[in-house]
Short mmCIF file of C-alpha atoms in Angstrom, two decimals:
data_model
loop_
_atom_site.label_atom_id
_atom_site.label_comp_id
_atom_site.label_asym_id
_atom_site.label_seq_id
_atom_site.Cartn_x
_atom_site.Cartn_y
_atom_site.Cartn_z
CA MET D 1 -14.36 33.00 32.14
CA THR D 2 -12.58 32.65 28.80
CA ASN D 3 -10.51 29.73 30.42
CA VAL D 4 -13.39 27.88 31.06
CA ASN D 5 -15.42 28.49 27.59
CA LEU D 6 -12.36 27.57 25.94
CA ASN D 7 -11.98 24.10 27.65
CA ASN D 8 -16.03 23.47 27.20
CA PHE D 9 -14.67 23.96 23.56
CA ILE D 10 -12.19 21.80 23.71
CA ASN D 11 -14.44 19.10 25.69
CA GLU D 12 -17.05 19.28 23.13
CA THR D 13 -14.60 18.95 20.25
CA GLN D 14 -13.10 15.67 21.65
CA HIS D 15 -16.44 14.56 22.23
CA GLN D 16 -18.14 15.16 18.76
CA PHE D 17 -14.66 13.86 17.34
CA LEU D 18 -14.65 10.71 19.68
CA ASN D 19 -18.36 9.71 18.92
CA LEU D 20 -17.85 10.44 14.75
CA LEU D 21 -14.75 7.78 15.27
CA ASN D 22 -17.21 5.09 17.15
CA GLN D 23 -19.45 5.55 14.22
CA GLU D 24 -16.55 5.11 11.51
CA LEU D 25 -14.94 2.65 13.19
CA LYS D 26 -15.96 -0.99 12.10
CA PHE D 27 -14.63 -4.19 14.23
CA ASP D 28 -14.97 -8.22 13.46
CA LYS D 29 -14.21 -10.37 16.49
CA ASN D 30 -12.84 -12.51 13.37
CA ALA D 31 -10.81 -10.77 11.29
CA ASP D 32 -9.56 -8.36 14.31
CA SER D 33 -7.79 -11.58 15.72
CA TRP D 34 -5.96 -12.79 12.49
CA MET D 35 -1.95 -12.72 12.95
CA LEU D 36 -0.62 -9.29 13.14
CA MET D 37 -4.13 -7.56 13.52
CA SER D 38 -4.95 -7.87 17.61
CA THR D 39 -2.74 -5.04 18.07
CA PRO D 40 -0.54 -2.55 16.22
CA TRP D 41 2.89 -3.70 17.97
CA PRO D 42 3.85 -6.61 15.69
CA VAL D 43 3.87 -4.65 12.70
CA LEU D 44 4.74 -1.56 14.31
CA SER D 45 7.89 -3.36 15.79
CA ILE D 46 8.62 -4.90 12.26
CA LEU D 47 8.84 -1.37 10.59
CA LEU D 48 10.98 0.21 13.47
CA ALA D 49 13.27 -3.12 12.47
CA TYR D 50 12.98 -2.14 8.72
CA LEU D 51 13.93 1.43 9.49
CA LEU D 52 17.01 0.80 11.75
CA PHE D 53 18.46 -1.51 9.39
CA VAL D 54 17.85 0.32 5.94
CA LEU D 55 18.86 4.02 6.76
CA LYS D 56 21.62 3.09 9.88
CA PHE D 57 22.82 -0.33 10.82
CA GLY D 58 22.50 -2.07 7.59
CA PRO D 59 24.59 1.03 5.40
CA LYS D 60 27.11 0.51 9.01
CA MET D 61 27.69 -3.24 8.37
CA MET D 62 28.38 -3.18 4.59
CA GLU D 63 30.66 -0.09 4.96
CA ASN D 64 33.74 -2.56 4.68
CA ARG D 65 31.79 -5.35 2.82
CA GLN D 66 31.96 -6.76 -0.71
CA PRO D 67 28.30 -6.47 -2.06
CA PHE D 68 25.86 -9.83 -1.00
CA LYS D 69 25.68 -11.79 -4.39
CA ILE D 70 21.85 -12.73 -3.47
CA LYS D 71 20.84 -12.40 -7.80
CA ARG D 72 18.90 -15.64 -7.26
CA ILE D 73 17.19 -15.09 -3.97
CA ILE D 74 16.07 -11.64 -6.08
CA MET D 75 14.63 -13.79 -8.58
CA VAL D 76 12.74 -15.98 -6.69
CA TYR D 77 11.54 -13.60 -4.59
CA ASN D 78 10.23 -11.54 -7.13
CA ILE D 79 8.00 -14.20 -8.75
CA ALA D 80 6.74 -14.96 -5.69
CA GLN D 81 5.72 -11.57 -5.17
CA THR D 82 4.27 -11.49 -8.89
CA ILE D 83 2.69 -14.71 -8.26
CA TYR D 84 1.30 -13.76 -4.76
CA ASN D 85 -0.24 -10.30 -5.90
CA ILE D 86 -2.29 -12.19 -9.12
CA PHE D 87 -3.33 -14.49 -6.51
CA ILE D 88 -4.74 -11.90 -4.35
CA VAL D 89 -6.35 -10.28 -7.82
CA SER D 90 -7.77 -13.49 -8.93
CA GLU D 91 -9.06 -14.89 -5.88
CA VAL D 92 -11.48 -11.90 -6.02
CA PHE D 93 -13.02 -12.16 -9.15
CA LEU D 94 -12.92 -15.90 -9.39
CA THR D 95 -15.51 -15.71 -6.25
CA PRO D 96 -19.01 -16.35 -7.71
CA GLY D 97 -20.62 -13.06 -7.01
CA ILE D 98 -18.06 -10.48 -6.04
CA TYR D 99 -17.77 -8.92 -9.82
CA THR D 100 -21.80 -8.22 -9.76
CA TYR D 101 -21.58 -6.90 -5.96
CA LEU D 102 -18.96 -4.30 -6.61
CA MET D 103 -21.10 -2.93 -9.60
CA VAL D 104 -24.18 -2.72 -7.66
CA ASN D 105 -22.48 -1.44 -4.36
CA VAL D 106 -20.05 0.41 -5.51
CA CYS D 107 -20.69 2.98 -2.94
CA ASN D 108 -22.91 1.65 -0.42
CA PRO D 109 -22.28 -1.55 0.94
CA ASP D 110 -24.70 -4.61 1.30
CA GLU D 111 -23.51 -6.31 4.83
CA SER D 112 -26.62 -8.51 5.03
CA GLU D 113 -26.29 -12.12 5.78
CA SER D 114 -26.62 -12.94 2.39
CA ASN D 115 -23.83 -11.52 1.60
CA ARG D 116 -21.61 -12.48 4.36
CA HIS D 117 -18.96 -14.42 2.30
CA ILE D 118 -18.53 -11.91 -0.33
CA ILE D 119 -17.50 -9.37 2.65
CA ASN D 120 -15.25 -12.01 4.44
CA VAL D 121 -13.49 -12.79 1.20
CA PHE D 122 -12.43 -8.62 0.77
CA TYR D 123 -11.20 -9.54 4.75
CA VAL D 124 -9.42 -12.17 3.73
CA GLN D 125 -7.77 -10.59 0.52
CA SER D 126 -6.90 -7.28 2.57
CA TRP D 127 -5.14 -9.49 5.00
CA HIS D 128 -3.18 -11.18 2.24
CA TYR D 129 -2.37 -7.95 0.95
CA LEU D 130 -1.45 -6.33 4.46
CA ILE D 131 0.93 -9.40 4.21
CA SER D 132 2.28 -8.51 0.45
CA LYS D 133 3.04 -4.95 1.67
CA ILE D 134 5.19 -6.36 4.34
CA PHE D 135 7.22 -8.50 1.77
CA ASP D 136 7.71 -5.52 0.11
CA LEU D 137 9.87 -3.74 2.62
CA LEU D 138 12.59 -6.73 1.36
CA ASP D 139 13.12 -4.30 -1.80
CA THR D 140 14.97 -2.27 0.39
CA VAL D 141 16.36 -4.81 2.47
CA PHE D 142 18.30 -6.20 -1.05
CA PHE D 143 19.52 -2.54 -1.94
CA VAL D 144 21.17 -2.14 1.27
CA LEU D 145 22.67 -5.73 0.86
CA ARG D 146 23.64 -5.03 -2.68
CA LYS D 147 25.45 -1.68 -1.14
CA LYS D 148 22.90 0.32 -3.78
CA GLN D 149 22.50 3.12 -0.60
CA THR D 150 21.34 5.42 -3.37
CA HIS D 151 18.34 3.52 -4.02
CA VAL D 152 16.83 4.15 -0.55
CA SER D 153 15.35 7.40 -1.38
CA PHE D 154 12.82 9.27 0.78
CA LEU D 155 10.32 8.32 -2.04
CA HIS D 156 11.16 4.69 -1.46
CA VAL D 157 10.97 4.26 2.22
CA TYR D 158 7.98 6.43 2.77
CA HIS D 159 6.03 4.61 -0.02
CA HIS D 160 7.00 1.33 1.85
CA VAL D 161 6.51 2.43 5.62
CA ASN D 162 2.89 4.28 4.91
CA MET D 163 1.47 1.24 2.57
CA VAL D 164 2.08 -0.82 5.76
CA VAL D 165 0.56 1.61 8.29
CA THR D 166 -2.49 2.13 6.06
CA THR D 167 -3.17 -0.75 5.26
CA TRP D 168 -3.11 -2.25 8.98
CA THR D 169 -5.17 0.56 9.91
CA PHE D 170 -7.65 0.17 6.79
CA LEU D 171 -7.95 -3.51 7.78
CA ARG D 172 -8.17 -3.05 11.32
CA PHE D 173 -10.47 -0.14 11.99
CA ILE D 174 -12.06 0.86 8.51
CA LYS D 175 -12.80 -2.85 6.45
CA GLY D 176 -14.74 -1.09 3.78
CA GLN D 177 -15.13 -2.50 0.75
CA GLN D 178 -14.14 0.80 -1.39
CA GLY D 179 -11.02 1.05 0.09
CA ALA D 180 -10.41 -2.76 -1.20
CA ILE D 181 -10.90 -1.92 -4.53
CA CYS D 182 -8.05 0.60 -4.18
CA GLY D 183 -6.23 -2.78 -3.41
CA ILE D 184 -6.92 -4.57 -5.78
CA LEU D 185 -5.57 -2.05 -8.67
CA ASN D 186 -2.44 -1.67 -6.53
CA ALA D 187 -2.45 -5.35 -6.54
CA VAL D 188 -2.49 -5.35 -10.67
CA ILE D 189 0.26 -2.65 -11.13
CA HIS D 190 2.55 -4.61 -8.58
CA SER D 191 2.18 -8.03 -10.45
CA ILE D 192 3.35 -6.09 -13.48
CA MET D 193 6.33 -4.36 -11.44
CA TYR D 194 8.12 -7.39 -10.07
CA SER D 195 7.59 -9.16 -12.98
CA TYR D 196 9.43 -6.71 -14.76
CA TYR D 197 12.28 -6.71 -12.22
CA PHE D 198 12.25 -10.56 -12.25
CA LEU D 199 12.85 -9.91 -15.77
CA SER D 200 15.29 -7.36 -16.09
CA ALA D 201 17.44 -9.70 -12.87
CA LEU D 202 18.02 -12.36 -15.95
CA GLY D 203 20.62 -10.38 -17.22
CA PRO D 204 21.82 -7.88 -19.72
CA GLN D 205 20.43 -9.68 -22.86
CA MET D 206 17.07 -8.74 -21.62
CA GLN D 207 17.56 -5.24 -21.99
CA LYS D 208 16.29 -4.89 -25.11
CA TYR D 209 13.07 -6.37 -24.04
CA LEU D 210 12.48 -4.36 -21.36
CA TRP D 211 11.92 -0.99 -23.36
CA TRP D 212 8.52 -0.07 -20.97
CA LYS D 213 9.73 0.32 -17.83
CA LYS D 214 9.08 4.07 -18.16
CA TYR D 215 5.70 2.90 -19.40
CA LEU D 216 5.42 0.94 -15.87
CA THR D 217 6.39 4.41 -14.08
CA ARG D 218 3.57 5.76 -15.85
CA LEU D 219 0.97 3.57 -14.76
CA GLN D 220 2.25 3.73 -11.29
CA ILE D 221 1.36 7.74 -12.09
CA VAL D 222 -1.79 6.67 -13.42
CA GLN D 223 -3.28 4.75 -10.60
CA PHE D 224 -2.42 7.68 -8.37
CA ILE D 225 -4.75 9.80 -10.38
CA LEU D 226 -7.51 7.03 -10.56
CA GLY D 227 -7.19 6.38 -6.99
CA LEU D 228 -7.67 10.36 -6.73
CA ILE D 229 -10.73 10.60 -8.73
CA TYR D 230 -12.17 7.85 -6.57
CA ALA D 231 -11.52 9.23 -3.59
CA ILE D 232 -13.14 12.64 -4.07
CA CYS D 233 -16.15 10.39 -5.71
CA LEU D 234 -16.56 8.29 -2.75
CA PHE D 235 -16.60 12.01 -0.66
CA ILE D 236 -18.64 14.06 -2.96
CA TYR D 237 -21.51 10.94 -3.73
CA ASP D 238 -21.38 10.81 0.26
CA CYS D 239 -20.66 6.94 0.04
CA LYS D 240 -20.63 4.85 3.09
CA PHE D 241 -17.23 4.62 3.51
CA PRO D 242 -15.45 6.92 6.84
CA ARG D 243 -14.94 10.60 6.19
CA LEU D 244 -12.17 10.97 8.00
CA PHE D 245 -10.55 7.87 5.73
CA THR D 246 -11.85 9.42 2.71
CA ILE D 247 -9.93 12.70 3.44
CA TYR D 248 -6.33 10.91 4.37
CA MET D 249 -6.46 9.00 1.54
CA ILE D 250 -7.16 11.89 -0.66
CA PHE D 251 -4.03 14.07 0.87
CA ASP D 252 -1.94 10.59 1.00
CA VAL D 253 -2.68 9.66 -3.01
CA LEU D 254 -1.93 13.31 -3.56
CA LEU D 255 1.52 13.76 -1.60
CA PHE D 256 2.26 9.75 -3.61
CA LEU D 257 1.17 11.38 -6.92
CA TYR D 258 3.44 14.27 -6.52
CA LEU D 259 6.66 12.32 -4.92
CA PHE D 260 6.41 10.24 -8.57
CA LEU D 261 6.00 13.00 -10.74
CA ILE D 262 8.95 14.47 -9.50
CA PHE D 263 10.65 10.91 -9.68
CA TYR D 264 9.71 10.60 -13.37
CA LYS D 265 11.02 13.56 -13.94
CA LYS D 266 14.04 13.33 -12.56
CA THR D 267 14.35 9.86 -14.41
CA TYR D 268 12.99 9.99 -17.43
CA LYS D 269 12.05 13.95 -18.54
CA ASP D 270 15.76 15.25 -17.38
CA LYS D 271 17.85 12.61 -19.04
CA ASP D 272 16.18 13.82 -22.57
CA THR D 273 16.73 17.38 -22.21
#
C-alpha cells in the first residue's frame, strides 16, 4: 500500500512539473530554426571540444612548446568583441519604440501583434548575445596557447560554459524580454572589459593609463548585485516570467557573485595587506 501511494505521489509530482514546464516554455518557429538553435547538440559539441582542449589536449600540446606569439590576433579579437557587444546594446536602443516598451512593460510584456517587431528585435539580439558568449570561449583558448594555464581557473571556465548554456536555454525555451535586459547590462560590461583588454595588449607603455582595472572588476560585481535584485523583484512581483527560470537565475547569480568576490579579495585585497 505504501509503495502504491509513493508511486502515485511521484507520478502526480511529475505530472505537475511537466504541466508547469508546458505553461512556462515559449516556442517560436522562426527563432527556433536559427543557426545553433534547433537542437542543443551543436552548442554542446562546441562546449565539449572547448573543455577537452583547455583542460586536457591544449596543455598537453603546449607542454614542450614555446608560447604562441598571437598578440595581433588577440588585439583584433578584443576590438572585434568590443564592437560586437556595443552593437548588441545599440541595436536595441536605436530601434524605435523599444525604450518606451521596456519602461512600460518591464514586468509583464505586451506581445500583441502591434509589438511584434519589438519582440523580434529582442529575439535577434538574444541570438547575437549567444554568439558573443560562444566567441568568449576563445579567451581560454588564447590562455592555453600562450602557456598561461594558471589563468584557466574554475571561475573562468565555469563562467564561460555556464553563460553559453544559460543563454542558449533562455533563447530556446524562455524568450522573455526580462532576461534580455540582463543580457544588455552584461553586454555593456563586456564592451568595457574587452576595450580594457585591447588597451592592455598595446604594451607596457599603456599600463599607467590602465589604473582602472580594479574598478572594472568592481563593476562586474555591481552587475551581479543588480542582476540579483532584479531577479528577486521578478519573483516577488510575480512578473510574467518563468518562475523556475527566475529561481535558477537567483541561485546562478548568487554563485557568480560569491566566486567574483573571492577573486576580487584574492587579487586586490590580499595584495594590499
